[in-house]
Amino acid sequence: MSGARIQRRVARKEFRERGRRARRQVMAVVASAVVAAGTAAGVISAVAGEEERTTARPDTTASPTVAPLPAVPSPTAASPGPSATAPTASRTPRPSKKPAPAASRSAAAPPGGRLYRHPASQVLDWVAAHRDDPRRPLIETRIAAQPAAVWFAAYNPGAVTGQVRSVTAAAARAGRTPVLVPYAIPDRDCGGASQGGAPGLAAYDAWIREFAAGLGGGPVIVILEPDAIALADCLPPGDRAARYASLARAGRTLHAADPNARVYFDGGHSGWHTVSKQAAALRAAGAAGSSDGIFTNVSNFHRTADEAAYARRVLAALGGPARLGAVIDTSRNGNGPPEAGAWCDPAGRALGRTPTTDTGESRVDAYLWVKLPGESDGCKGAAGSFTPDYAYQLATG
């Protein structure tokens, strides 16, 4: 082969590689950044078979610890991150029980007026260990005292039922409603920074049945698989359809196990997909019949009013029962989104509305802290770690 032909081949290879890198960078900027950086509150995750602890942690016989998730937002949407405007963009066991009829589930607000705060979290650990820190009183009252979601990000068949039950049973004893986040969908984060999950959809369906077995019969809010729908464009059409079918099954399984559970499907956020595109994806995932509505803004920064308006438009386009509502992550959106592309612990952000199921807003069932404020995206501290300077900045706004 001539030297010129070799040079042309090398040039073409370098060009293709640059293109791939550019596409990955664009996806990261567009990302919702849901759980990137381990920023989600209460993640239960596993790394190399050994679990580590971040925020809220259910008590389990295995004494799991929690591993922070990666510090980069997932393509087109990952977690604590960005809010750049995005382009507009099966086979497994059936649930063991018949799904509860829609009429048996509450028709408006989530059950239970008070949300559950898990007693084990990084921020509570920091508060207990730093009683003399001048930042402690504000962090304690404005962040540590607030209820936040508990995440289950490890594919851990045989263990997840007990972990879920430890949370729901404690919440039931307290007369409060827990917020749980199953996060183990196969091909999670499209192989990006928060990759992981079950090895296949059959395994995932079985894991969800185990998850559901820990719910009990009381009120619970389930944030089903952040990014699983809004980020699904990365999958080939056949795989995407199979994922959507699995999510529909998951919704039915959760409702069958606990008729008082309210299950919300991934609605992205107002800076991502168009209303029509997001509604079409939700419809394909069975959200009109298998969910109680949608969640938006997970670990993101878009203003509550913008998210509420967007969610109502998505719900209207989705169709389905009038009882479908929305929950909004308000953990860091007090000052709205940062400049485009700024997703990693961006400066100038603030806490949003405190968690509540009494929003006073049409079709908005709750404001939740799905990501616990103060857990770093990886810039102000180690990814997933509680960072008091960052927490204090959010608390002071």
CSV table of C-alpha atoms in Angstrom, one decimal:
chain,number,residue,atom,x,y,z
A,1,MET,CA,0.0,0.0,0.0
A,2,SER,CA,1.4,3.4,-0.9
A,3,GLY,CA,2.3,6.0,1.7
A,4,ALA,CA,-0.4,8.4,0.4
A,5,ARG,CA,-3.1,5.7,0.8
A,6,ILE,CA,-1.9,4.9,4.3
A,7,GLN,CA,-2.0,8.6,5.2
A,8,ARG,CA,-5.6,8.9,3.8
A,9,ARG,CA,-6.7,5.8,5.7
A,10,VAL,CA,-5.2,7.2,9.0
A,11,ALA,CA,-6.8,10.6,8.4
A,12,ARG,CA,-10.2,9.0,7.8
A,13,LYS,CA,-9.9,6.9,11.0
A,14,GLU,CA,-8.9,10.1,13.0
A,15,PHE,CA,-11.9,11.9,11.5
A,16,ARG,CA,-14.3,9.2,12.5
A,17,GLU,CA,-12.9,9.1,16.0
A,18,ARG,CA,-13.2,12.9,16.4
A,19,GLY,CA,-16.8,12.6,15.2
A,20,ARG,CA,-17.5,9.9,17.9
A,21,ARG,CA,-15.9,12.1,20.6
A,22,ALA,CA,-17.9,15.1,19.5
A,23,ARG,CA,-21.2,13.2,19.6
A,24,ARG,CA,-20.4,11.9,23.1
A,25,GLN,CA,-19.7,15.5,24.2
A,26,VAL,CA,-22.9,16.8,22.7
A,27,MET,CA,-24.9,14.1,24.5
A,28,ALA,CA,-23.3,15.0,27.8
A,29,VAL,CA,-24.2,18.6,27.4
A,30,VAL,CA,-27.8,17.9,26.5
A,31,ALA,CA,-28.0,15.5,29.4
A,32,SER,CA,-30.5,15.9,32.2
A,33,ALA,CA,-27.7,14.6,34.3
A,34,VAL,CA,-29.9,12.5,36.6
A,35,VAL,CA,-27.6,10.5,38.7
A,36,ALA,CA,-24.3,11.4,37.4
A,37,ALA,CA,-21.8,12.0,40.2
A,38,GLY,CA,-23.7,9.9,42.6
A,39,THR,CA,-25.7,13.0,43.3
A,40,ALA,CA,-28.9,11.2,43.8
A,41,ALA,CA,-30.0,10.9,47.4
A,42,GLY,CA,-29.8,7.5,49.1
A,43,VAL,CA,-28.3,5.5,46.3
A,44,ILE,CA,-27.8,1.7,46.9
A,45,SER,CA,-25.2,0.7,44.4
A,46,ALA,CA,-22.5,-1.8,43.9
A,47,VAL,CA,-19.0,-1.5,42.5
A,48,ALA,CA,-16.9,-4.6,41.9
A,49,GLY,CA,-19.3,-6.5,44.0
A,50,GLU,CA,-18.8,-4.4,47.0
A,51,GLU,CA,-21.3,-1.7,48.1
A,52,GLU,CA,-20.4,1.6,49.4
A,53,ARG,CA,-22.6,4.3,51.0
A,54,THR,CA,-23.6,7.8,49.9
A,55,THR,CA,-26.8,9.3,51.2
A,56,ALA,CA,-29.8,7.6,52.7
A,57,ARG,CA,-29.2,3.9,53.2
A,58,PRO,CA,-31.8,1.3,54.1
A,59,ASP,CA,-30.9,-0.9,56.9
A,60,THR,CA,-30.1,-4.4,55.6
A,61,THR,CA,-28.7,-7.6,57.0
A,62,ALA,CA,-25.8,-7.3,54.6
A,63,SER,CA,-24.9,-3.8,55.9
A,64,PRO,CA,-24.4,-2.5,52.4
A,65,THR,CA,-22.4,0.6,51.8
A,66,VAL,CA,-23.0,3.0,48.9
A,67,ALA,CA,-21.0,3.8,45.9
A,68,PRO,CA,-21.1,7.3,44.3
A,69,LEU,CA,-22.2,7.2,40.7
A,70,PRO,CA,-20.0,8.7,38.0
A,71,ALA,CA,-19.3,12.4,37.8
A,72,VAL,CA,-20.3,13.0,34.3
A,73,PRO,CA,-23.9,13.6,33.1
A,74,SER,CA,-25.3,10.8,31.0
A,75,PRO,CA,-25.8,11.4,27.3
A,76,THR,CA,-28.8,13.5,26.7
A,77,ALA,CA,-29.7,13.2,30.3
A,78,ALA,CA,-28.1,11.9,33.3
A,79,SER,CA,-28.5,13.5,36.7
A,80,PRO,CA,-27.5,16.3,38.6
A,81,GLY,CA,-26.6,18.2,35.7
A,82,PRO,CA,-27.1,20.3,32.9
A,83,SER,CA,-30.0,21.7,31.5
A,84,ALA,CA,-29.1,22.6,28.0
A,85,THR,CA,-32.0,22.7,25.6
A,86,ALA,CA,-32.1,19.3,23.9
A,87,PRO,CA,-32.9,18.6,20.4
A,88,THR,CA,-36.5,17.6,19.8
A,89,ALA,CA,-35.8,14.9,19.5
A,90,SER,CA,-40.7,-8.1,24.9
A,91,ARG,CA,-39.8,-11.1,26.4
A,92,THR,CA,-39.7,-11.6,30.2
A,93,PRO,CA,-41.9,-13.0,32.9
A,94,ARG,CA,-45.2,-11.4,33.5
A,95,PRO,CA,-46.2,-9.9,36.8
A,96,SER,CA,-47.2,-12.5,39.3
A,97,LYS,CA,-50.3,-10.6,40.3
A,98,LYS,CA,-53.1,-9.0,38.4
A,99,PRO,CA,-52.6,-5.2,38.3
A,100,ALA,CA,-54.8,-3.2,40.6
A,101,PRO,CA,-57.5,-1.4,38.7
A,102,ALA,CA,-57.0,2.3,38.2
A,103,ALA,CA,-60.1,3.1,40.3
A,104,SER,CA,-58.5,1.4,43.3
A,105,ARG,CA,-55.7,4.0,43.4
A,106,SER,CA,-56.1,7.5,44.7
A,107,ALA,CA,-57.3,9.9,42.1
A,108,ALA,CA,-55.5,13.1,42.9
A,109,ALA,CA,-52.6,13.7,45.3
A,110,PRO,CA,-50.2,11.0,46.4
A,111,PRO,CA,-51.3,9.1,49.5
A,112,GLY,CA,-50.0,10.3,52.8
A,113,GLY,CA,-49.5,14.0,53.5
A,114,ARG,CA,-46.0,13.7,55.1
A,115,LEU,CA,-42.9,12.5,53.4
A,116,TYR,CA,-40.3,10.2,55.0
A,117,ARG,CA,-36.8,11.2,55.8
A,118,HIS,CA,-34.4,8.3,56.0
A,119,PRO,CA,-32.3,8.4,59.2
A,120,ALA,CA,-29.0,7.5,57.6
A,121,SER,CA,-27.4,9.9,55.1
A,122,GLN,CA,-24.1,11.7,54.4
A,123,VAL,CA,-25.5,15.0,55.5
A,124,LEU,CA,-26.8,13.7,58.8
A,125,ASP,CA,-23.4,12.1,59.4
A,126,TRP,CA,-21.7,15.4,58.7
A,127,VAL,CA,-24.0,17.3,61.0
A,128,ALA,CA,-23.4,14.8,63.8
A,129,ALA,CA,-19.6,15.1,63.4
A,130,HIS,CA,-19.4,18.9,63.1
A,131,ARG,CA,-21.5,20.3,65.8
A,132,ASP,CA,-19.2,23.3,66.2
A,133,ASP,CA,-19.0,24.1,62.5
A,134,PRO,CA,-20.5,27.6,61.9
A,135,ARG,CA,-22.2,26.2,58.7
A,136,ARG,CA,-23.9,23.4,60.6
A,137,PRO,CA,-27.1,25.1,61.9
A,138,LEU,CA,-28.1,26.2,58.4
A,139,ILE,CA,-27.2,22.9,56.7
A,140,GLU,CA,-29.0,21.0,59.4
A,141,THR,CA,-32.2,22.9,59.3
A,142,ARG,CA,-32.4,23.6,55.5
A,143,ILE,CA,-31.1,20.3,54.1
A,144,ALA,CA,-30.6,17.5,56.7
A,145,ALA,CA,-34.0,18.0,58.2
A,146,GLN,CA,-35.8,17.5,54.8
A,147,PRO,CA,-37.1,14.2,53.4
A,148,ALA,CA,-35.3,12.9,50.4
A,149,ALA,CA,-35.5,10.0,48.0
A,150,VAL,CA,-33.8,6.6,48.6
A,151,TRP,CA,-32.2,5.2,45.6
A,152,PHE,CA,-31.7,1.5,44.7
A,153,ALA,CA,-29.0,1.4,42.0
A,154,ALA,CA,-27.5,-2.0,42.5
A,155,TYR,CA,-28.6,-5.1,40.6
A,156,ASN,CA,-28.8,-7.3,43.6
A,157,PRO,CA,-31.3,-10.1,43.3
A,158,GLY,CA,-31.9,-11.8,46.7
A,159,ALA,CA,-31.1,-8.6,48.6
A,160,VAL,CA,-33.3,-5.8,47.2
A,161,THR,CA,-36.6,-7.0,48.8
A,162,GLY,CA,-35.1,-6.7,52.3
A,163,GLN,CA,-33.6,-3.3,51.5
A,164,VAL,CA,-36.9,-1.9,50.2
A,165,ARG,CA,-38.8,-3.4,53.1
A,166,SER,CA,-36.5,-1.8,55.7
A,167,VAL,CA,-37.4,1.6,54.3
A,168,THR,CA,-41.1,1.1,53.7
A,169,ALA,CA,-41.6,-0.6,57.1
A,170,ALA,CA,-39.8,2.3,58.9
A,171,ALA,CA,-41.8,4.8,57.0
A,172,ALA,CA,-45.1,3.0,57.9
A,173,ARG,CA,-44.2,3.0,61.6
A,174,ALA,CA,-43.6,6.8,61.3
A,175,GLY,CA,-46.8,7.3,59.4
A,176,ARG,CA,-45.0,8.8,56.5
A,177,THR,CA,-44.6,8.3,52.8
A,178,PRO,CA,-41.2,7.2,51.4
A,179,VAL,CA,-39.9,8.1,48.0
A,180,LEU,CA,-38.0,5.2,46.3
A,181,VAL,CA,-36.0,5.2,43.1
A,182,PRO,CA,-35.3,1.9,41.4
A,183,TYR,CA,-32.4,2.4,39.0
A,184,ALA,CA,-31.3,-0.8,37.5
A,185,ILE,CA,-32.6,-0.8,33.9
A,186,PRO,CA,-30.3,-2.7,31.5
A,187,ASP,CA,-28.1,-0.4,29.4
A,188,ARG,CA,-28.5,2.3,32.0
A,189,ASP,CA,-27.2,5.7,30.9
A,190,CYS,CA,-26.6,4.1,27.5
A,191,GLY,CA,-23.2,2.9,28.7
A,192,GLY,CA,-22.2,6.4,29.8
A,193,ALA,CA,-20.9,7.6,33.2
A,194,SER,CA,-23.7,6.0,35.2
A,195,GLN,CA,-23.7,2.8,33.3
A,196,GLY,CA,-24.8,-0.4,34.9
A,197,GLY,CA,-28.1,-2.1,35.7
A,198,ALA,CA,-29.4,-5.6,35.2
A,199,PRO,CA,-27.8,-7.9,32.6
A,200,GLY,CA,-31.0,-8.1,30.6
A,201,LEU,CA,-34.7,-7.3,30.6
A,202,ALA,CA,-35.7,-10.8,31.9
A,203,ALA,CA,-33.4,-10.3,34.8
A,204,TYR,CA,-34.7,-6.7,35.3
A,205,ASP,CA,-38.3,-7.9,35.4
A,206,ALA,CA,-37.4,-10.4,38.1
A,207,TRP,CA,-35.5,-7.7,40.0
A,208,ILE,CA,-38.5,-5.4,39.9
A,209,ARG,CA,-40.7,-8.2,41.2
A,210,GLU,CA,-38.3,-8.5,44.1
A,211,PHE,CA,-38.3,-4.7,44.6
A,212,ALA,CA,-42.1,-4.7,44.6
A,213,ALA,CA,-42.2,-7.5,47.2
A,214,GLY,CA,-40.7,-5.1,49.7
A,215,LEU,CA,-43.2,-2.3,49.3
A,216,GLY,CA,-45.7,-3.6,51.8
A,217,GLY,CA,-49.3,-2.2,51.5
A,218,GLY,CA,-48.8,1.4,52.6
A,219,PRO,CA,-48.4,4.6,50.7
A,220,VAL,CA,-45.2,4.9,48.7
A,221,ILE,CA,-44.0,7.1,45.8
A,222,VAL,CA,-41.8,5.3,43.2
A,223,ILE,CA,-39.7,7.3,40.8
A,224,LEU,CA,-39.2,4.6,38.1
A,225,GLU,CA,-35.9,4.6,36.4
A,226,PRO,CA,-34.6,8.2,35.8
A,227,ASP,CA,-33.6,8.7,32.2
A,228,ALA,CA,-35.0,5.4,31.1
A,229,ILE,CA,-37.5,7.0,28.7
A,230,ALA,CA,-36.0,10.4,27.9
A,231,LEU,CA,-32.6,8.9,27.2
A,232,ALA,CA,-33.8,5.9,25.2
A,233,ASP,CA,-33.0,7.4,21.8
A,234,CYS,CA,-29.5,5.8,22.1
A,235,LEU,CA,-31.1,2.4,21.8
A,236,PRO,CA,-31.9,0.7,18.5
A,237,PRO,CA,-35.7,0.8,17.8
A,238,GLY,CA,-36.2,-2.9,18.7
A,239,ASP,CA,-34.3,-2.5,22.0
A,240,ARG,CA,-36.1,0.7,22.8
A,241,ALA,CA,-39.5,-1.0,22.3
A,242,ALA,CA,-38.4,-3.9,24.5
A,243,ARG,CA,-37.3,-1.4,27.3
A,244,TYR,CA,-40.6,0.4,27.0
A,245,ALA,CA,-42.5,-2.9,27.4
A,246,SER,CA,-40.5,-3.8,30.4
A,247,LEU,CA,-41.2,-0.4,32.0
A,248,ALA,CA,-44.9,-0.9,31.4
A,249,ARG,CA,-44.6,-4.3,33.1
A,250,ALA,CA,-42.7,-2.7,36.0
A,251,GLY,CA,-45.5,-0.2,36.6
A,252,ARG,CA,-48.1,-3.0,36.6
A,253,THR,CA,-46.0,-5.1,38.9
A,254,LEU,CA,-45.5,-2.3,41.4
A,255,HIS,CA,-49.2,-1.5,41.5
A,256,ALA,CA,-50.1,-5.2,41.9
A,257,ALA,CA,-47.8,-5.6,44.8
A,258,ASP,CA,-49.0,-2.4,46.6
A,259,PRO,CA,-52.3,-0.8,45.4
A,260,ASN,CA,-51.3,2.3,47.5
A,261,ALA,CA,-48.1,2.8,45.5
A,262,ARG,CA,-47.9,5.7,43.1
A,263,VAL,CA,-45.6,5.1,40.3
A,264,TYR,CA,-44.2,7.9,38.1
A,265,PHE,CA,-42.5,7.5,34.7
A,266,ASP,CA,-39.6,9.5,33.3
A,267,GLY,CA,-40.7,12.8,31.8
A,268,GLY,CA,-37.3,14.3,31.2
A,269,HIS,CA,-37.4,18.1,31.8
A,270,SER,CA,-38.5,21.3,30.2
A,271,GLY,CA,-35.2,21.9,28.6
A,272,TRP,CA,-34.9,18.6,26.8
A,273,HIS,CA,-37.4,17.0,24.5
A,274,THR,CA,-40.4,18.7,23.0
A,275,VAL,CA,-43.8,18.0,24.6
A,276,SER,CA,-45.0,15.9,21.6
A,277,LYS,CA,-41.8,13.7,21.6
A,278,GLN,CA,-41.8,13.1,25.3
A,279,ALA,CA,-45.5,12.3,25.4
A,280,ALA,CA,-45.1,9.9,22.5
A,281,ALA,CA,-42.3,8.0,24.2
A,282,LEU,CA,-44.3,7.9,27.4
A,283,ARG,CA,-47.3,6.5,25.5
A,284,ALA,CA,-45.1,3.8,24.0
A,285,ALA,CA,-43.9,2.9,27.5
A,286,GLY,CA,-47.5,2.4,28.6
A,287,ALA,CA,-47.5,5.4,31.0
A,288,ALA,CA,-51.1,6.1,30.3
A,289,GLY,CA,-52.2,2.8,31.8
A,290,SER,CA,-49.3,1.6,34.0
A,291,SER,CA,-48.3,4.8,35.8
A,292,ASP,CA,-49.8,7.5,38.0
A,293,GLY,CA,-48.1,10.2,36.0
A,294,ILE,CA,-44.6,11.5,35.3
A,295,PHE,CA,-41.5,12.9,37.1
A,296,THR,CA,-39.4,15.8,35.8
A,297,ASN,CA,-36.3,17.7,36.5
A,298,VAL,CA,-34.5,14.9,38.4
A,299,SER,CA,-31.2,16.4,39.7
A,300,ASN,CA,-31.6,19.3,37.4
A,301,PHE,CA,-32.1,23.0,37.8
A,302,HIS,CA,-35.2,24.1,35.8
A,303,ARG,CA,-37.6,26.4,37.6
A,304,THR,CA,-40.6,24.8,39.2
A,305,ALA,CA,-43.1,27.0,37.3
A,306,ASP,CA,-41.5,25.9,34.0
A,307,GLU,CA,-41.5,22.3,35.0
A,308,ALA,CA,-45.1,22.4,36.1
A,309,ALA,CA,-46.2,24.0,32.8
A,310,TYR,CA,-44.2,21.5,30.8
A,311,ALA,CA,-45.5,18.5,32.8
A,312,ARG,CA,-49.1,19.6,32.3
A,313,ARG,CA,-48.6,19.9,28.6
A,314,VAL,CA,-46.9,16.4,28.4
A,315,LEU,CA,-49.8,14.9,30.4
A,316,ALA,CA,-52.3,16.5,28.1
A,317,ALA,CA,-50.5,15.2,25.1
A,318,LEU,CA,-50.1,11.7,26.7
A,319,GLY,CA,-53.8,11.3,27.3
A,320,GLY,CA,-55.0,8.6,29.7
A,321,PRO,CA,-57.0,9.1,32.9
A,322,ALA,CA,-57.4,12.5,34.4
A,323,ARG,CA,-55.9,11.2,37.6
A,324,LEU,CA,-52.4,11.2,36.1
A,325,GLY,CA,-50.2,13.8,37.7
A,326,ALA,CA,-46.6,14.9,38.0
A,327,VAL,CA,-43.9,15.2,40.6
A,328,ILE,CA,-41.0,17.6,40.2
A,329,ASP,CA,-37.5,17.5,41.7
A,330,THR,CA,-37.0,20.9,43.3
A,331,SER,CA,-33.8,20.1,45.2
A,332,ARG,CA,-31.5,22.6,43.4
A,333,ASN,CA,-33.7,24.7,41.2
A,334,GLY,CA,-34.3,27.7,43.4
A,335,ASN,CA,-32.3,30.0,41.0
A,336,GLY,CA,-33.2,28.3,37.8
A,337,PRO,CA,-30.7,26.6,35.4
A,338,PRO,CA,-27.1,27.7,35.0
A,339,GLU,CA,-25.7,28.8,31.7
A,340,ALA,CA,-25.7,26.2,28.9
A,341,GLY,CA,-23.3,23.4,29.4
A,342,ALA,CA,-22.7,24.1,33.1
A,343,TRP,CA,-23.8,21.0,34.9
A,344,CYS,CA,-21.1,20.1,37.4
A,345,ASP,CA,-21.8,21.8,40.8
A,346,PRO,CA,-22.6,25.1,38.9
A,347,ALA,CA,-22.2,28.2,40.9
A,348,GLY,CA,-25.1,30.4,41.9
A,349,ARG,CA,-27.7,27.7,42.3
A,350,ALA,CA,-30.0,27.5,45.3
A,351,LEU,CA,-32.4,25.1,47.1
A,352,GLY,CA,-35.9,24.9,45.6
A,353,ARG,CA,-39.2,24.3,47.2
A,354,THR,CA,-39.1,22.0,50.2
A,355,PRO,CA,-40.5,18.5,49.6
A,356,THR,CA,-44.3,18.3,50.0
A,357,THR,CA,-47.3,16.6,48.6
A,358,ASP,CA,-49.4,19.7,49.1
A,359,THR,CA,-48.4,21.8,46.0
A,360,GLY,CA,-51.6,23.7,45.4
A,361,GLU,CA,-50.9,23.2,41.6
A,362,SER,CA,-53.2,21.6,39.2
A,363,ARG,CA,-51.9,18.1,38.2
A,364,VAL,CA,-48.7,18.6,40.3
A,365,ASP,CA,-48.8,15.9,42.9
A,366,ALA,CA,-45.6,16.7,44.8
A,367,TYR,CA,-42.3,18.6,45.0
A,368,LEU,CA,-39.6,16.1,45.9
A,369,TRP,CA,-35.9,16.2,46.6
A,370,VAL,CA,-34.9,13.3,44.4
A,371,LYS,CA,-31.2,14.4,44.6
A,372,LEU,CA,-30.0,15.4,48.0
A,373,PRO,CA,-28.5,18.9,47.9
A,374,GLY,CA,-24.9,19.1,48.9
A,375,GLU,CA,-23.8,15.9,47.2
A,376,SER,CA,-21.2,16.9,44.7
A,377,ASP,CA,-21.3,16.3,41.0
A,378,GLY,CA,-17.6,15.9,41.1
A,379,CYS,CA,-16.3,19.5,40.9
A,380,LYS,CA,-16.7,21.0,44.4
A,381,GLY,CA,-15.8,17.6,46.0
A,382,ALA,CA,-15.4,14.0,45.1
A,383,ALA,CA,-18.3,12.7,43.0
A,384,GLY,CA,-21.2,11.6,45.2
A,385,SER,CA,-19.6,12.9,48.4
A,386,PHE,CA,-21.4,15.3,50.7
A,387,THR,CA,-19.6,18.7,50.3
A,388,PRO,CA,-20.4,21.2,53.1
A,389,ASP,CA,-19.2,24.2,51.1
A,390,TYR,CA,-21.5,23.3,48.2
A,391,ALA,CA,-24.4,22.5,50.6
A,392,TYR,CA,-23.9,25.9,52.3
A,393,GLN,CA,-23.9,27.7,49.0
A,394,LEU,CA,-27.2,26.1,48.0
A,395,ALA,CA,-28.7,26.8,51.4
A,396,THR,CA,-27.8,30.5,51.3
A,397,GLY,CA,-28.9,30.8,47.6
